[in-house]
Amino acid sequence: MWIEHIKLKNYRQYRDVSLKFGKPKDKKNFIVIQGANGSGKTNLVNAITWCLYGKEKHMGSKYAGLPMVNTLAAEELENGKIIEVEVEIQLRDQDGKKINLKRNMSYKKSDEGKLLKIPHPIANSEDGSRLTMMREINRDMIDVEDPSYVLRYLIPESIEEYFFFDGERLDDYFRETTGTRIREAVFKISQVELLEKVIEHLEKRKNEFIKKEKHLGSKAQEIISQKEVYEESLRNYKEQLKEHKTQKDLAEQKEEEYNEKLRGCSAPAAKRLQEEREEIEKDLNSIEENIIELEKRKSDYLISISPQIFAYHALIKANTLISSREEAGDIPPNYKKNFIEGLLDKGECICGTDISTDNEHRKRIEKLLKQCDEITNISEELITLNVAVKSALEEIEDFPERRESYNRKLREYEEMRKSKSKRLKKISEEISGMDTDKISMWEEKLQEYKKLKEDLIGKIKEMEYRCGEAEKTIKKLESELEKELEKEEQLEETKNIIAFCNTCLEQATQIKERIMKEVRKEIEDKTKKQFFELIWKREEYKDITIDEEYNISVQHQSGMEGIGTMSAGERQALALSFMAALNSVSGFDVPIIIDTPLGRLSKEPKNNIARKLPNYLKEKQVILLVTDSEYTPEVREKLLDRLIAEYRIDFRETSVGNIAKVVTYE
Amino acid sequence: MNKKSRDRIFIDSADRKDFERLKKPDAPLAGKENKELFMMALIVGYNEGNRVPLKDKYGFVRLEYLSEKEDAVIKSIAISEEDSLGVLLDKDKVYTIAEEYAAGGIKLLKNQVMGKRYGDYIKWFESKIIDKFTEISANKK
């Protein structure tokens, strides 16, 4: 599917704009829209998501809460009159058939000059707007009665973020230490919600069947009541957990937003301090990781050395006994006892002499036997054992030095942590104390969201623990209930129903897990393939894997692991590859729109990615919304052969608001 | 148990839960292998002088997984216990002594590990090792 054109009327800074995108063909699949920061690139994506879902899903703080009607048009509108905001998208499906989507929203200018939203008389969206859809069927454009329903199967809202994404936020997927976001992405792409609903429904029905049973004993009834209480708690905990996670994501986004503001602020001192802080935060992260790793190594060492130290006297005893036998010349022995016994049994000496009768030779051998004890049979084992014992004793001697070396290194890290934390505090104080109101306010907000995020992480952990406890209790009560039901002879039918529900539940869970596993594997393969297409230092990397915990890992040729050691450009290449994989695995044929794909990169990695970008998603229509600093002549040159269309947002600020036009790039 | 076929170390089935508990994610010994937990239980039992015969055996560690030093500790304890190198002629006896000490130590080990706050066990354990090391050094003088 590809976008043929987009028309915007009275939408935010776009008063009347029409954009034509050609069909991707002959290796040309890119559309570039270039505009300065704040010119309205992201609002183009918002216009698309508003048209599709009735929501501006990428809304920044600048426009949040403001009416979406164009300010100049609103200014010119007479009091008492109505104005319409309209976004129209024309798509073409795989067969080239048209799909036309149009969303309208009306505003009225009150007698006092205020803009009021007027819900559409036949609104079909929560925000009071109306979406219409026309599809080309048999050369006719047919009106689609339930556009939102049909859209769910064409471009589902739940996975919108994997089609229209913010290049600057891509890194977030790989910055977390857990694979939560990746797991969520795989979950959404797998579309296993249906199975989740099946599981939920089966649980509910099973409980209903049990409750309806009239012949239940009092013990079983008590267990059911108890189970209901825990199930209710579990539902609450899960809801709270979801809420906390959403809040945490929001806090993280806000934190990044303020980081960005400080990073890009006009005061050089604040900018420099922000850059220093980001470096220190990175260092602190790695120091903390080093401390954890070192503490683990120290703990492993203590656990491995402890048996030797606590068994010291036993080791000394063994060493003394074996050494004394060695000193006495018994170890190694001249003969082993079982060797001499063997000769006597055979009746022949190794030299061939007959010792089968009670002759002088046999007596000599028997004398040798008396001098040998059984220990001679295990002489090799004793020699080996004594070597190991001596080495264990030597290691005990090394204990204070080894321990001190761990402690010294830990102290060093602790010192570094302290001094860096102190500096962070100082930086925050310095920024807060700056006499520009905005900067000190941004800093205050930044610290506020940081704290909020930390609090929410704590709450998430607590809620996860509570969910785990409730789930464990429910499981236990279920098995108790099953035992109780077993005792009842009259409940044959109910027992069969429960058994059936349990089998279905087990199957549904297994299917869900299997689908997620398969999708995870597919995403892993496709990310890898795309990454090796996109990365310029191909020979440096060996493999990319997504493990069962959804942690993504990148292996260097040297065997070293680590997204942590990748440069910003390489990480962006990984993120773009991951998104392309999600997009492809989703099974939805939707164009990709990337807002600021090269946003945070410096010149060199930017050119490196641009050089390889033409290899990206060859068959899809890719719309890139780029800033002027991203779309440098070098970058443009690299993309030129792959461009279908190229636009520039012509933006001007007026006394009543901002106006943007989209013109052909020159 | 046929002496010649002894290829693993056993614990008492009744102690299995305690050993498993020590490996749970919330325990400071999470991620440790069976042989490490066995060695720790063994030294706790040995230092307490508490030997408890196994009632119902459950295979816990294959002998081939023991390191040379772990095996040396087990054999040295047997030698010291019997005051003779001759005990090594009876492989089954050597490991039975270790198993009985581990059975005598596991409950106490579990209390030591789980009875403290998460980060405190290793610190406490370190201080115990230092005490023991200091005692060894003092005796040498």
PDB file of C-alpha atoms in Angstrom, chain A residues 509-650:
ATOM      1  CA  THR A 509      -1.402 -20.613  26.313  1.00  0.00           C
ATOM      2  CA  GLN A 510       0.876 -22.899  24.323  1.00  0.00           C
ATOM      3  CA  ILE A 511      -0.313 -21.466  21.001  1.00  0.00           C
ATOM      4  CA  LYS A 512       0.230 -17.930  22.285  1.00  0.00           C
ATOM      5  CA  GLU A 513       3.750 -18.748  23.451  1.00  0.00           C
ATOM      6  CA  ARG A 514       4.544 -20.518  20.191  1.00  0.00           C
ATOM      7  CA  ILE A 515       3.344 -17.632  18.039  1.00  0.00           C
ATOM      8  CA  MET A 516       5.334 -15.145  20.117  1.00  0.00           C
ATOM      9  CA  LYS A 517       8.412 -17.329  19.851  1.00  0.00           C
ATOM     10  CA  GLU A 518       8.059 -17.644  16.086  1.00  0.00           C
ATOM     11  CA  VAL A 519       7.490 -13.916  15.651  1.00  0.00           C
ATOM     12  CA  ARG A 520      10.472 -13.154  17.890  1.00  0.00           C
ATOM     13  CA  LYS A 521      12.644 -15.394  15.719  1.00  0.00           C
ATOM     14  CA  GLU A 522      11.379 -13.803  12.529  1.00  0.00           C
ATOM     15  CA  ILE A 523      12.037 -10.312  13.893  1.00  0.00           C
ATOM     16  CA  GLU A 524      15.513 -11.421  14.929  1.00  0.00           C
ATOM     17  CA  ASP A 525      16.274 -12.744  11.411  1.00  0.00           C
ATOM     18  CA  LYS A 526      14.866  -9.703   9.644  1.00  0.00           C
ATOM     19  CA  THR A 527      16.593  -7.218  11.979  1.00  0.00           C
ATOM     20  CA  LYS A 528      19.857  -9.005  11.311  1.00  0.00           C
ATOM     21  CA  LYS A 529      19.356  -8.993   7.536  1.00  0.00           C
ATOM     22  CA  GLN A 530      18.363  -5.325   7.468  1.00  0.00           C
ATOM     23  CA  PHE A 531      21.181  -4.316   9.843  1.00  0.00           C
ATOM     24  CA  PHE A 532      23.829  -5.896   7.634  1.00  0.00           C
ATOM     25  CA  GLU A 533      22.335  -4.047   4.665  1.00  0.00           C
ATOM     26  CA  LEU A 534      22.419  -0.772   6.530  1.00  0.00           C
ATOM     27  CA  ILE A 535      25.642  -0.903   8.523  1.00  0.00           C
ATOM     28  CA  TRP A 536      28.781   0.480   6.927  1.00  0.00           C
ATOM     29  CA  LYS A 537      31.203  -1.461   9.151  1.00  0.00           C
ATOM     30  CA  ARG A 538      29.721  -4.785   8.203  1.00  0.00           C
ATOM     31  CA  GLU A 539      32.852  -6.807   8.860  1.00  0.00           C
ATOM     32  CA  GLU A 540      32.945  -5.671  12.502  1.00  0.00           C
ATOM     33  CA  TYR A 541      29.728  -7.428  13.419  1.00  0.00           C
ATOM     34  CA  LYS A 542      28.973 -11.097  13.653  1.00  0.00           C
ATOM     35  CA  ASP A 543      25.433 -11.602  14.846  1.00  0.00           C
ATOM     36  CA  ILE A 544      22.278 -10.130  16.316  1.00  0.00           C
ATOM     37  CA  THR A 545      20.056 -12.110  18.632  1.00  0.00           C
ATOM     38  CA  ILE A 546      16.881 -11.511  20.608  1.00  0.00           C
ATOM     39  CA  ASP A 547      16.824 -13.872  23.566  1.00  0.00           C
ATOM     40  CA  GLU A 548      13.836 -15.382  25.353  1.00  0.00           C
ATOM     41  CA  GLU A 549      13.692 -12.400  27.702  1.00  0.00           C
ATOM     42  CA  TYR A 550      13.512 -10.150  24.605  1.00  0.00           C
ATOM     43  CA  ASN A 551      16.903  -8.627  25.216  1.00  0.00           C
ATOM     44  CA  ILE A 552      18.529  -7.704  21.948  1.00  0.00           C
ATOM     45  CA  SER A 553      22.217  -8.398  21.712  1.00  0.00           C
ATOM     46  CA  VAL A 554      24.775  -7.501  19.086  1.00  0.00           C
ATOM     47  CA  GLN A 555      27.964  -9.516  18.825  1.00  0.00           C
ATOM     48  CA  HIS A 556      31.156  -8.052  17.471  1.00  0.00           C
ATOM     49  CA  GLN A 557      33.569 -10.207  15.483  1.00  0.00           C
ATOM     50  CA  SER A 558      35.894 -10.120  18.478  1.00  0.00           C
ATOM     51  CA  GLY A 559      33.235 -11.992  20.434  1.00  0.00           C
ATOM     52  CA  MET A 560      32.538  -8.892  22.483  1.00  0.00           C
ATOM     53  CA  GLU A 561      28.911  -8.224  23.191  1.00  0.00           C
ATOM     54  CA  GLY A 562      27.316  -4.954  23.397  1.00  0.00           C
ATOM     55  CA  ILE A 563      24.944  -2.390  22.190  1.00  0.00           C
ATOM     56  CA  GLY A 564      26.741  -0.326  24.818  1.00  0.00           C
ATOM     57  CA  THR A 565      29.900  -0.134  22.715  1.00  0.00           C
ATOM     58  CA  MET A 566      28.076   0.860  19.519  1.00  0.00           C
ATOM     59  CA  SER A 567      28.320   4.410  18.280  1.00  0.00           C
ATOM     60  CA  ALA A 568      25.175   6.557  18.059  1.00  0.00           C
ATOM     61  CA  GLY A 569      25.095   6.031  14.290  1.00  0.00           C
ATOM     62  CA  GLU A 570      25.423   2.273  14.575  1.00  0.00           C
ATOM     63  CA  ARG A 571      22.709   2.205  17.211  1.00  0.00           C
ATOM     64  CA  GLN A 572      20.458   4.220  14.922  1.00  0.00           C
ATOM     65  CA  ALA A 573      21.126   1.712  12.138  1.00  0.00           C
ATOM     66  CA  LEU A 574      20.149  -1.077  14.525  1.00  0.00           C
ATOM     67  CA  ALA A 575      16.993   0.757  15.565  1.00  0.00           C
ATOM     68  CA  LEU A 576      15.975   1.437  11.965  1.00  0.00           C
ATOM     69  CA  SER A 577      16.569  -2.245  11.174  1.00  0.00           C
ATOM     70  CA  PHE A 578      14.516  -3.339  14.144  1.00  0.00           C
ATOM     71  CA  MET A 579      11.611  -1.105  13.125  1.00  0.00           C
ATOM     72  CA  ALA A 580      11.801  -2.334   9.545  1.00  0.00           C
ATOM     73  CA  ALA A 581      11.686  -5.912  10.852  1.00  0.00           C
ATOM     74  CA  LEU A 582       8.652  -5.179  13.034  1.00  0.00           C
ATOM     75  CA  ASN A 583       6.977  -3.530  10.094  1.00  0.00           C
ATOM     76  CA  SER A 584       7.649  -6.413   7.764  1.00  0.00           C
ATOM     77  CA  VAL A 585       6.660  -9.109  10.285  1.00  0.00           C
ATOM     78  CA  SER A 586       3.427  -7.301  11.116  1.00  0.00           C
ATOM     79  CA  GLY A 587       1.994  -8.485   7.819  1.00  0.00           C
ATOM     80  CA  PHE A 588       0.431  -5.067   7.143  1.00  0.00           C
ATOM     81  CA  ASP A 589       1.369  -3.449   3.903  1.00  0.00           C
ATOM     82  CA  VAL A 590       1.653   0.137   5.077  1.00  0.00           C
ATOM     83  CA  PRO A 591       4.086   2.896   4.074  1.00  0.00           C
ATOM     84  CA  ILE A 592       6.704   3.897   6.603  1.00  0.00           C
ATOM     85  CA  ILE A 593       7.007   7.458   7.839  1.00  0.00           C
ATOM     86  CA  ILE A 594      10.095   8.370   9.824  1.00  0.00           C
ATOM     87  CA  ASP A 595      10.300  11.689  11.577  1.00  0.00           C
ATOM     88  CA  THR A 596      13.927  12.928  11.907  1.00  0.00           C
ATOM     89  CA  PRO A 597      15.636   9.636  10.984  1.00  0.00           C
ATOM     90  CA  LEU A 598      19.138  11.052  11.391  1.00  0.00           C
ATOM     91  CA  GLY A 599      18.226  13.529  14.083  1.00  0.00           C
ATOM     92  CA  ARG A 600      20.790  13.093  16.808  1.00  0.00           C
ATOM     93  CA  LEU A 601      23.685  12.062  14.659  1.00  0.00           C
ATOM     94  CA  SER A 602      26.795  14.027  13.985  1.00  0.00           C
ATOM     95  CA  LYS A 603      28.140  14.546  10.465  1.00  0.00           C
ATOM     96  CA  GLU A 604      30.083  11.333   9.975  1.00  0.00           C
ATOM     97  CA  PRO A 605      27.530   8.757  11.126  1.00  0.00           C
ATOM     98  CA  LYS A 606      24.836  10.778   9.374  1.00  0.00           C
ATOM     99  CA  ASN A 607      26.654  10.426   6.062  1.00  0.00           C
ATOM    100  CA  ASN A 608      27.346   6.773   6.781  1.00  0.00           C
ATOM    101  CA  ILE A 609      23.661   6.013   7.316  1.00  0.00           C
ATOM    102  CA  ALA A 610      22.646   8.151   4.355  1.00  0.00           C
ATOM    103  CA  ARG A 611      25.067   6.225   2.162  1.00  0.00           C
ATOM    104  CA  LYS A 612      23.406   2.966   3.133  1.00  0.00           C
ATOM    105  CA  LEU A 613      19.850   4.252   3.431  1.00  0.00           C
ATOM    106  CA  PRO A 614      18.965   3.408  -0.183  1.00  0.00           C
ATOM    107  CA  ASN A 615      19.298  -0.260   0.834  1.00  0.00           C
ATOM    108  CA  TYR A 616      16.594   0.281   3.398  1.00  0.00           C
ATOM    109  CA  LEU A 617      13.158  -1.216   2.800  1.00  0.00           C
ATOM    110  CA  LYS A 618      13.479  -1.437  -0.938  1.00  0.00           C
ATOM    111  CA  GLU A 619       9.893  -2.407  -1.640  1.00  0.00           C
ATOM    112  CA  LYS A 620       8.111   0.038   0.663  1.00  0.00           C
ATOM    113  CA  GLN A 621       7.134   3.628   0.267  1.00  0.00           C
ATOM    114  CA  VAL A 622       9.297   5.421   2.831  1.00  0.00           C
ATOM    115  CA  ILE A 623       8.527   9.015   3.766  1.00  0.00           C
ATOM    116  CA  LEU A 624      11.350  10.807   5.528  1.00  0.00           C
ATOM    117  CA  LEU A 625      10.666  14.008   7.444  1.00  0.00           C
ATOM    118  CA  VAL A 626      14.032  15.662   7.779  1.00  0.00           C
ATOM    119  CA  THR A 627      15.473  18.869   9.181  1.00  0.00           C
ATOM    120  CA  ASP A 628      17.794  21.054   7.121  1.00  0.00           C
ATOM    121  CA  SER A 629      20.730  19.928   9.235  1.00  0.00           C
ATOM    122  CA  GLU A 630      19.863  16.296   8.455  1.00  0.00           C
ATOM    123  CA  TYR A 631      19.302  16.790   4.775  1.00  0.00           C
ATOM    124  CA  THR A 632      22.761  17.999   3.894  1.00  0.00           C
ATOM    125  CA  PRO A 633      23.935  18.095   0.254  1.00  0.00           C
ATOM    126  CA  GLU A 634      25.922  14.888   0.940  1.00  0.00           C
ATOM    127  CA  VAL A 635      22.877  13.106   2.338  1.00  0.00           C
ATOM    128  CA  ARG A 636      20.714  14.348  -0.514  1.00  0.00           C
ATOM    129  CA  GLU A 637      23.201  13.159  -3.096  1.00  0.00           C
ATOM    130  CA  LYS A 638      23.169   9.662  -1.626  1.00  0.00           C
ATOM    131  CA  LEU A 639      19.377   9.482  -1.808  1.00  0.00           C
ATOM    132  CA  LEU A 640      18.754  11.248  -5.082  1.00  0.00           C
ATOM    133  CA  ASP A 641      18.462   8.123  -7.264  1.00  0.00           C
ATOM    134  CA  ARG A 642      15.878   6.678  -4.928  1.00  0.00           C
ATOM    135  CA  LEU A 643      13.569   9.666  -4.619  1.00  0.00           C
ATOM    136  CA  ILE A 644       9.978   9.694  -5.866  1.00  0.00           C
ATOM    137  CA  ALA A 645       9.278  13.186  -4.566  1.00  0.00           C
ATOM    138  CA  GLU A 646      11.060  15.881  -2.651  1.00  0.00           C
ATOM    139  CA  TYR A 647       9.382  18.688  -0.730  1.00  0.00           C
ATOM    140  CA  ARG A 648      10.322  21.535   1.508  1.00  0.00           C
ATOM    141  CA  ILE A 649       8.142  23.065   4.188  1.00  0.00           C
ATOM    142  CA  ASP A 650       8.006  26.813   3.679  1.00  0.00           C
TER     143      ASP A 650
END
